mmCIF file of C-alpha atoms in Angstrom:
data_model
loop_
_atom_site.group_PDB
_atom_site.id
_atom_site.type_symbol
_atom_site.label_atom_id
_atom_site.label_comp_id
_atom_site.label_asym_id
_atom_site.label_seq_id
_atom_site.Cartn_x
_atom_site.Cartn_y
_atom_site.Cartn_z
ATOM 1 C CA MET C 1 6.482 20.658 12.475
ATOM 2 C CA THR C 2 5.494 21.006 16.106
ATOM 3 C CA SER C 3 2.279 20.370 17.933
ATOM 4 C CA SER C 4 0.182 23.327 18.929
ATOM 5 C CA GLU C 5 0.391 24.219 22.607
ATOM 6 C CA GLU C 6 -3.370 24.512 22.832
ATOM 7 C CA PRO C 7 -5.025 21.841 25.022
ATOM 8 C CA ASN C 8 -6.585 19.081 22.963
ATOM 9 C CA ALA C 9 -5.236 20.551 19.712
ATOM 10 C CA PRO C 10 -4.624 17.859 17.097
ATOM 11 C CA GLY C 11 -1.122 16.653 16.410
ATOM 12 C CA TRP C 12 0.476 16.059 13.043
ATOM 13 C CA VAL C 13 0.981 12.971 10.906
ATOM 14 C CA ALA C 14 4.157 12.234 8.952
ATOM 15 C CA ILE C 15 4.162 9.474 6.343
ATOM 16 C CA VAL C 16 7.823 8.450 6.453
ATOM 17 C CA GLY C 17 9.644 6.162 4.041
ATOM 18 C CA GLY C 18 12.140 4.249 6.149
ATOM 19 C CA GLY C 19 14.180 2.798 3.299
ATOM 20 C CA PRO C 20 14.959 -0.859 2.580
ATOM 21 C CA GLY C 21 15.379 -1.958 6.197
ATOM 22 C CA ASP C 22 18.901 -0.889 7.141
ATOM 23 C CA PRO C 23 18.428 1.784 9.846
ATOM 24 C CA GLY C 24 21.282 3.796 8.339
ATOM 25 C CA LEU C 25 19.321 4.360 5.140
ATOM 26 C CA ILE C 26 16.468 6.440 6.538
ATOM 27 C CA THR C 27 16.593 10.093 5.472
ATOM 28 C CA ARG C 28 17.704 12.790 7.874
ATOM 29 C CA ARG C 29 14.219 14.319 7.812
ATOM 30 C CA GLY C 30 12.624 10.963 8.551
ATOM 31 C CA TRP C 31 14.836 10.459 11.603
ATOM 32 C CA GLN C 32 14.141 13.995 12.836
ATOM 33 C CA LEU C 33 10.388 13.426 12.760
ATOM 34 C CA LEU C 34 10.823 10.071 14.465
ATOM 35 C CA THR C 35 12.573 11.801 17.377
ATOM 36 C CA GLU C 36 9.496 14.023 17.781
ATOM 37 C CA ALA C 37 6.894 11.262 17.516
ATOM 38 C CA ASP C 38 4.522 10.295 20.307
ATOM 39 C CA VAL C 39 3.056 7.414 18.300
ATOM 40 C CA VAL C 40 4.689 5.266 15.609
ATOM 41 C CA VAL C 41 2.497 3.187 13.312
ATOM 42 C CA SER C 42 4.948 0.739 11.772
ATOM 43 C CA ASP C 43 5.192 -1.773 8.948
ATOM 44 C CA HIS C 44 7.116 -5.009 9.426
ATOM 45 C CA LEU C 45 9.538 -3.978 6.659
ATOM 46 C CA ALA C 46 10.300 -0.643 8.313
ATOM 47 C CA PRO C 47 13.698 -0.191 10.048
ATOM 48 C CA LEU C 48 12.396 -1.067 13.518
ATOM 49 C CA ALA C 49 15.907 -0.990 14.993
ATOM 50 C CA LEU C 50 15.499 2.786 14.914
ATOM 51 C CA LEU C 51 13.053 2.537 17.801
ATOM 52 C CA ASP C 52 15.772 1.055 20.030
ATOM 53 C CA GLU C 53 18.189 3.726 18.861
ATOM 54 C CA LEU C 54 15.600 6.373 19.670
ATOM 55 C CA GLU C 55 15.427 5.176 23.267
ATOM 56 C CA ARG C 56 19.232 5.073 23.600
ATOM 57 C CA THR C 57 19.967 8.452 22.036
ATOM 58 C CA HIS C 58 16.922 10.534 22.942
ATOM 59 C CA GLY C 59 15.349 8.704 25.868
ATOM 60 C CA ARG C 60 12.066 8.502 23.961
ATOM 61 C CA THR C 61 9.793 5.494 23.758
ATOM 62 C CA PRO C 62 6.827 6.373 21.554
ATOM 63 C CA ARG C 63 3.775 4.157 21.620
ATOM 64 C CA VAL C 64 4.108 1.665 18.774
ATOM 65 C CA ILE C 65 1.150 0.351 16.791
ATOM 66 C CA ASP C 66 2.037 -2.720 14.747
ATOM 67 C CA ALA C 67 0.361 -2.284 11.367
ATOM 68 C CA ALA C 68 2.203 -5.130 9.677
ATOM 69 C CA LYS C 69 0.892 -6.841 6.568
ATOM 70 C CA TYR C 70 2.464 -10.277 6.220
ATOM 71 C CA PRO C 71 2.082 -12.081 2.864
ATOM 72 C CA GLY C 72 -0.395 -14.897 3.404
ATOM 73 C CA GLY C 73 -0.563 -14.121 7.131
ATOM 74 C CA ARG C 74 -1.696 -11.514 9.623
ATOM 75 C CA SER C 75 -2.555 -8.252 7.913
ATOM 76 C CA MET C 76 -4.020 -5.035 9.289
ATOM 77 C CA PRO C 77 -6.561 -3.647 6.792
ATOM 78 C CA GLN C 78 -5.629 -0.308 5.278
ATOM 79 C CA GLU C 79 -8.819 1.276 6.549
ATOM 80 C CA VAL C 80 -7.879 0.341 10.120
ATOM 81 C CA ILE C 81 -4.386 1.785 9.660
ATOM 82 C CA ASN C 82 -5.929 5.041 8.461
ATOM 83 C CA GLU C 83 -8.162 5.116 11.537
ATOM 84 C CA HIS C 84 -5.174 4.659 13.848
ATOM 85 C CA LEU C 85 -3.387 7.599 12.249
ATOM 86 C CA VAL C 86 -6.382 9.893 12.478
ATOM 87 C CA ASP C 87 -7.484 8.850 15.960
ATOM 88 C CA ALA C 88 -4.002 9.221 17.461
ATOM 89 C CA ALA C 89 -3.418 12.651 15.933
ATOM 90 C CA ARG C 90 -6.833 13.870 17.058
ATOM 91 C CA THR C 91 -5.803 13.225 20.676
ATOM 92 C CA GLY C 92 -2.889 15.648 20.217
ATOM 93 C CA ALA C 93 -0.201 13.069 19.475
ATOM 94 C CA ASN C 94 2.470 13.565 16.850
ATOM 95 C CA VAL C 95 2.284 10.468 14.654
ATOM 96 C CA VAL C 96 4.879 8.897 12.368
ATOM 97 C CA ARG C 97 3.674 6.292 9.926
ATOM 98 C CA LEU C 98 6.945 4.404 9.479
ATOM 99 C CA LYS C 99 6.971 2.419 6.247
ATOM 100 C CA GLY C 100 9.538 0.345 4.418
ATOM 101 C CA GLY C 101 11.011 1.710 1.188
ATOM 102 C CA ASP C 102 9.226 4.747 -0.222
ATOM 103 C CA PRO C 103 5.628 5.397 0.863
ATOM 104 C CA PHE C 104 4.474 6.133 -2.690
ATOM 105 C CA VAL C 105 6.076 3.097 -4.381
ATOM 106 C CA PHE C 106 3.488 0.331 -3.867
ATOM 107 C CA GLY C 107 3.179 1.595 -0.293
ATOM 108 C CA ARG C 108 -0.414 2.949 -0.260
ATOM 109 C CA GLY C 109 0.935 6.116 1.325
ATOM 110 C CA LEU C 110 -1.346 8.318 -0.743
ATOM 111 C CA GLU C 111 -4.408 6.673 0.798
ATOM 112 C CA GLU C 112 -3.057 7.561 4.228
ATOM 113 C CA VAL C 113 -2.504 11.165 3.151
ATOM 114 C CA TRP C 114 -6.069 11.340 1.861
ATOM 115 C CA ALA C 115 -7.468 9.985 5.142
ATOM 116 C CA CYS C 116 -5.495 12.513 7.195
ATOM 117 C CA ALA C 117 -6.382 15.390 4.874
ATOM 118 C CA ALA C 118 -10.060 14.491 5.072
ATOM 119 C CA ALA C 119 -9.756 14.680 8.864
ATOM 120 C CA GLY C 120 -8.187 18.135 8.631
ATOM 121 C CA LEU C 121 -4.828 17.008 9.996
ATOM 122 C CA ARG C 122 -1.464 18.512 9.148
ATOM 123 C CA THR C 123 0.374 15.900 7.129
ATOM 124 C CA GLU C 124 3.881 15.621 5.718
ATOM 125 C CA VAL C 125 5.263 13.031 3.318
ATOM 126 C CA VAL C 126 8.928 12.069 3.647
ATOM 127 C CA PRO C 127 10.218 10.074 0.656
ATOM 128 C CA GLY C 128 12.308 7.001 1.353
ATOM 129 C CA VAL C 129 14.983 5.004 -0.436
ATOM 130 C CA THR C 130 12.959 2.537 -2.494
ATOM 131 C CA SER C 131 13.853 -1.138 -2.356
ATOM 132 C CA ALA C 132 13.384 -1.296 -6.139
ATOM 133 C CA ILE C 133 16.863 0.116 -6.719
ATOM 134 C CA SER C 134 18.525 -0.016 -3.296
ATOM 135 C CA LEU C 135 18.316 -3.755 -2.658
ATOM 136 C CA PRO C 136 19.757 -4.653 -6.074
ATOM 137 C CA ALA C 137 22.458 -2.022 -5.474
ATOM 138 C CA LEU C 138 23.353 -3.522 -2.095
ATOM 139 C CA ALA C 139 23.790 -6.846 -3.901
ATOM 140 C CA GLY C 140 26.032 -5.230 -6.532
ATOM 141 C CA VAL C 141 23.390 -4.994 -9.260
ATOM 142 C CA ALA C 142 22.856 -1.736 -11.167
ATOM 143 C CA VAL C 143 19.437 -1.432 -12.798
ATOM 144 C CA THR C 144 20.928 0.609 -15.672
ATOM 145 C CA GLN C 145 24.293 0.439 -17.408
ATOM 146 C CA LYS C 146 25.616 2.207 -20.501
ATOM 147 C CA ASP C 147 25.113 0.167 -23.693
ATOM 148 C CA LEU C 148 23.027 -2.456 -21.841
ATOM 149 C CA ALA C 149 19.959 -0.780 -20.373
ATOM 150 C CA GLN C 150 18.729 2.756 -20.990
ATOM 151 C CA ALA C 151 15.567 2.322 -18.946
ATOM 152 C CA PHE C 152 14.165 0.318 -16.096
ATOM 153 C CA THR C 153 10.588 -0.476 -15.137
ATOM 154 C CA VAL C 154 9.411 -1.175 -11.618
ATOM 155 C CA VAL C 155 6.406 -3.456 -11.549
ATOM 156 C CA SER C 156 4.308 -5.057 -8.843
ATOM 157 C CA GLY C 157 4.005 -8.830 -9.016
ATOM 158 C CA HIS C 158 1.348 -8.940 -6.334
ATOM 159 C CA VAL C 159 -1.240 -9.771 -8.985
ATOM 160 C CA PRO C 160 0.061 -12.424 -11.432
ATOM 161 C CA PRO C 161 -0.212 -12.198 -15.231
ATOM 162 C CA GLY C 162 -3.606 -13.262 -16.481
ATOM 163 C CA HIS C 163 -5.398 -12.310 -13.282
ATOM 164 C CA PRO C 164 -8.501 -10.183 -13.946
ATOM 165 C CA ASP C 165 -7.172 -7.472 -11.614
ATOM 166 C CA SER C 166 -3.817 -7.192 -13.386
ATOM 167 C CA LEU C 167 -3.072 -3.818 -14.999
ATOM 168 C CA VAL C 168 0.368 -4.819 -16.302
ATOM 169 C CA ASP C 169 1.078 -5.468 -19.995
ATOM 170 C CA TRP C 170 3.742 -8.146 -19.566
ATOM 171 C CA GLY C 171 4.096 -8.569 -23.317
ATOM 172 C CA ALA C 172 5.008 -4.896 -23.731
ATOM 173 C CA LEU C 173 7.531 -5.202 -20.910
ATOM 174 C CA ALA C 174 9.122 -8.231 -22.563
ATOM 175 C CA ARG C 175 9.587 -6.232 -25.773
ATOM 176 C CA SER C 176 10.709 -2.993 -24.119
ATOM 177 C CA GLY C 177 14.421 -3.721 -23.782
ATOM 178 C CA ALA C 178 14.283 -2.194 -20.309
ATOM 179 C CA THR C 179 15.483 -3.767 -17.092
ATOM 180 C CA LEU C 180 12.513 -5.179 -15.194
ATOM 181 C CA VAL C 181 12.431 -4.847 -11.418
ATOM 182 C CA VAL C 182 9.672 -6.910 -9.816
ATOM 183 C CA LEU C 183 8.528 -6.145 -6.285
ATOM 184 C CA MET C 184 6.120 -8.327 -4.298
ATOM 185 C CA GLY C 185 6.444 -11.043 -6.914
ATOM 186 C CA VAL C 186 7.789 -13.996 -4.941
ATOM 187 C CA ARG C 187 4.591 -16.046 -5.173
ATOM 188 C CA SER C 188 3.808 -14.966 -8.743
ATOM 189 C CA MET C 189 7.285 -15.456 -10.186
ATOM 190 C CA PRO C 190 6.599 -18.731 -12.105
ATOM 191 C CA ALA C 191 3.636 -17.086 -13.853
ATOM 192 C CA ILE C 192 5.666 -13.922 -14.511
ATOM 193 C CA ALA C 193 8.502 -15.935 -16.040
ATOM 194 C CA ASP C 194 6.078 -17.856 -18.247
ATOM 195 C CA ALA C 195 4.418 -14.629 -19.434
ATOM 196 C CA LEU C 196 7.733 -13.006 -20.341
ATOM 197 C CA LEU C 197 8.957 -16.104 -22.150
ATOM 198 C CA ALA C 198 5.683 -16.406 -24.052
ATOM 199 C CA ALA C 199 6.056 -12.783 -25.161
ATOM 200 C CA GLY C 200 9.475 -13.481 -26.651
ATOM 201 C CA LEU C 201 11.991 -12.561 -23.952
ATOM 202 C CA GLY C 202 14.887 -14.991 -24.331
ATOM 203 C CA GLU C 203 15.358 -17.988 -22.067
ATOM 204 C CA GLN C 204 18.988 -16.988 -21.411
ATOM 205 C CA THR C 205 18.053 -13.528 -20.137
ATOM 206 C CA PRO C 206 19.865 -13.112 -16.798
ATOM 207 C CA THR C 207 17.901 -12.653 -13.591
ATOM 208 C CA VAL C 208 18.894 -11.998 -10.004
ATOM 209 C CA THR C 209 16.650 -12.160 -6.956
ATOM 210 C CA VAL C 210 17.626 -10.480 -3.701
ATOM 211 C CA ILE C 211 15.972 -11.917 -0.590
ATOM 212 C CA ASP C 212 16.070 -10.003 2.725
ATOM 213 C CA GLY C 213 18.411 -7.605 0.996
ATOM 214 C CA ALA C 214 19.175 -5.175 3.825
ATOM 215 C CA SER C 215 19.551 -7.757 6.576
ATOM 216 C CA PRO C 216 22.245 -10.206 7.736
ATOM 217 C CA GLU C 217 20.087 -12.994 6.225
ATOM 218 C CA VAL C 218 20.469 -11.618 2.689
ATOM 219 C CA GLU C 219 20.421 -14.225 -0.067
ATOM 220 C CA VAL C 220 21.169 -13.571 -3.740
ATOM 221 C CA ILE C 221 19.906 -16.093 -6.288
ATOM 222 C CA ARG C 222 21.041 -15.835 -9.927
ATOM 223 C CA CYS C 223 19.607 -17.813 -12.820
ATOM 224 C CA SER C 224 18.363 -17.440 -16.374
ATOM 225 C CA LEU C 225 14.799 -16.487 -17.171
ATOM 226 C CA GLY C 226 14.220 -20.030 -18.418
ATOM 227 C CA GLU C 227 15.190 -21.350 -14.983
ATOM 228 C CA LEU C 228 13.369 -18.680 -12.996
ATOM 229 C CA GLY C 229 10.054 -20.496 -12.627
ATOM 230 C CA ALA C 230 11.711 -23.525 -11.068
ATOM 231 C CA GLU C 231 14.129 -21.502 -8.938
ATOM 232 C CA ALA C 232 11.253 -19.461 -7.527
ATOM 233 C CA SER C 233 10.424 -22.308 -5.146
ATOM 234 C CA ARG C 234 13.489 -21.150 -3.167
ATOM 235 C CA PHE C 235 12.267 -17.574 -2.874
ATOM 236 C CA ARG C 236 10.673 -16.081 0.214
ATOM 237 C CA PRO C 237 9.338 -12.602 0.872
ATOM 238 C CA PRO C 238 10.559 -9.943 0.942
ATOM 239 C CA GLY C 239 12.312 -10.306 -2.373
ATOM 240 C CA VAL C 240 13.206 -8.134 -5.358
ATOM 241 C CA THR C 241 13.834 -9.701 -8.770
ATOM 242 C CA VAL C 242 15.811 -7.976 -11.523
ATOM 243 C CA ILE C 243 15.382 -9.295 -15.067
ATOM 244 C CA GLY C 244 17.598 -8.144 -17.925
ATOM 245 C CA ALA C 245 21.156 -7.942 -19.169
ATOM 246 C CA VAL C 246 22.347 -5.949 -16.147
ATOM 247 C CA ALA C 247 21.507 -8.915 -13.919
ATOM 248 C CA GLY C 248 24.356 -10.808 -15.571
ATOM 249 C CA LEU C 249 27.065 -8.286 -14.652
#
């Protein structure tokens, strides 16, 4: 993708999944587009070290717009993020929306595609390595294993069980026999544990929670499901929790 050479022609927008935070885990295509970007609209979980590498290796310093959404803190509304993407591209800039993980796994990337498409902008989506499987893997946890788990379910814990906005059937998940991978569930984990226990998932079911999984501050907390509610007081975002037999390996 290259910008048109016409004066005032719009640029392009690339919605790029940056992976779980380690700059080495971005895709080759994602890095290529980053080297061509005039503007980077970034999440706080994106691999921001890539911006320093970009300056060292390519002599480029794109304008950076901080679109971070911090749990319980400063948060740029999605509508404002969409406006930044559209407005920058309309000036002729090539824009990379640099996101953590994969843009279509609880990343609201599709809303950004819709906004750009409605504005008539050329848009590309670059999948990323999702934290749902990569952060457990970096901690030595496989979400599937022969004879233990033939399926895994990735679920958002942003809305706790029992909340009127919840779309998750926690009882069905408890009975599924699948590994459960919970993203964005740090604050809801006591309620999630209670819901799974109430639905019949055993108290001794192993769990593992990976905090800051792709950083030097990584912390891995293992406990049983029966202990999970109490242990959750030690958790901090970003965290990924794996629940099921594989967590005990």
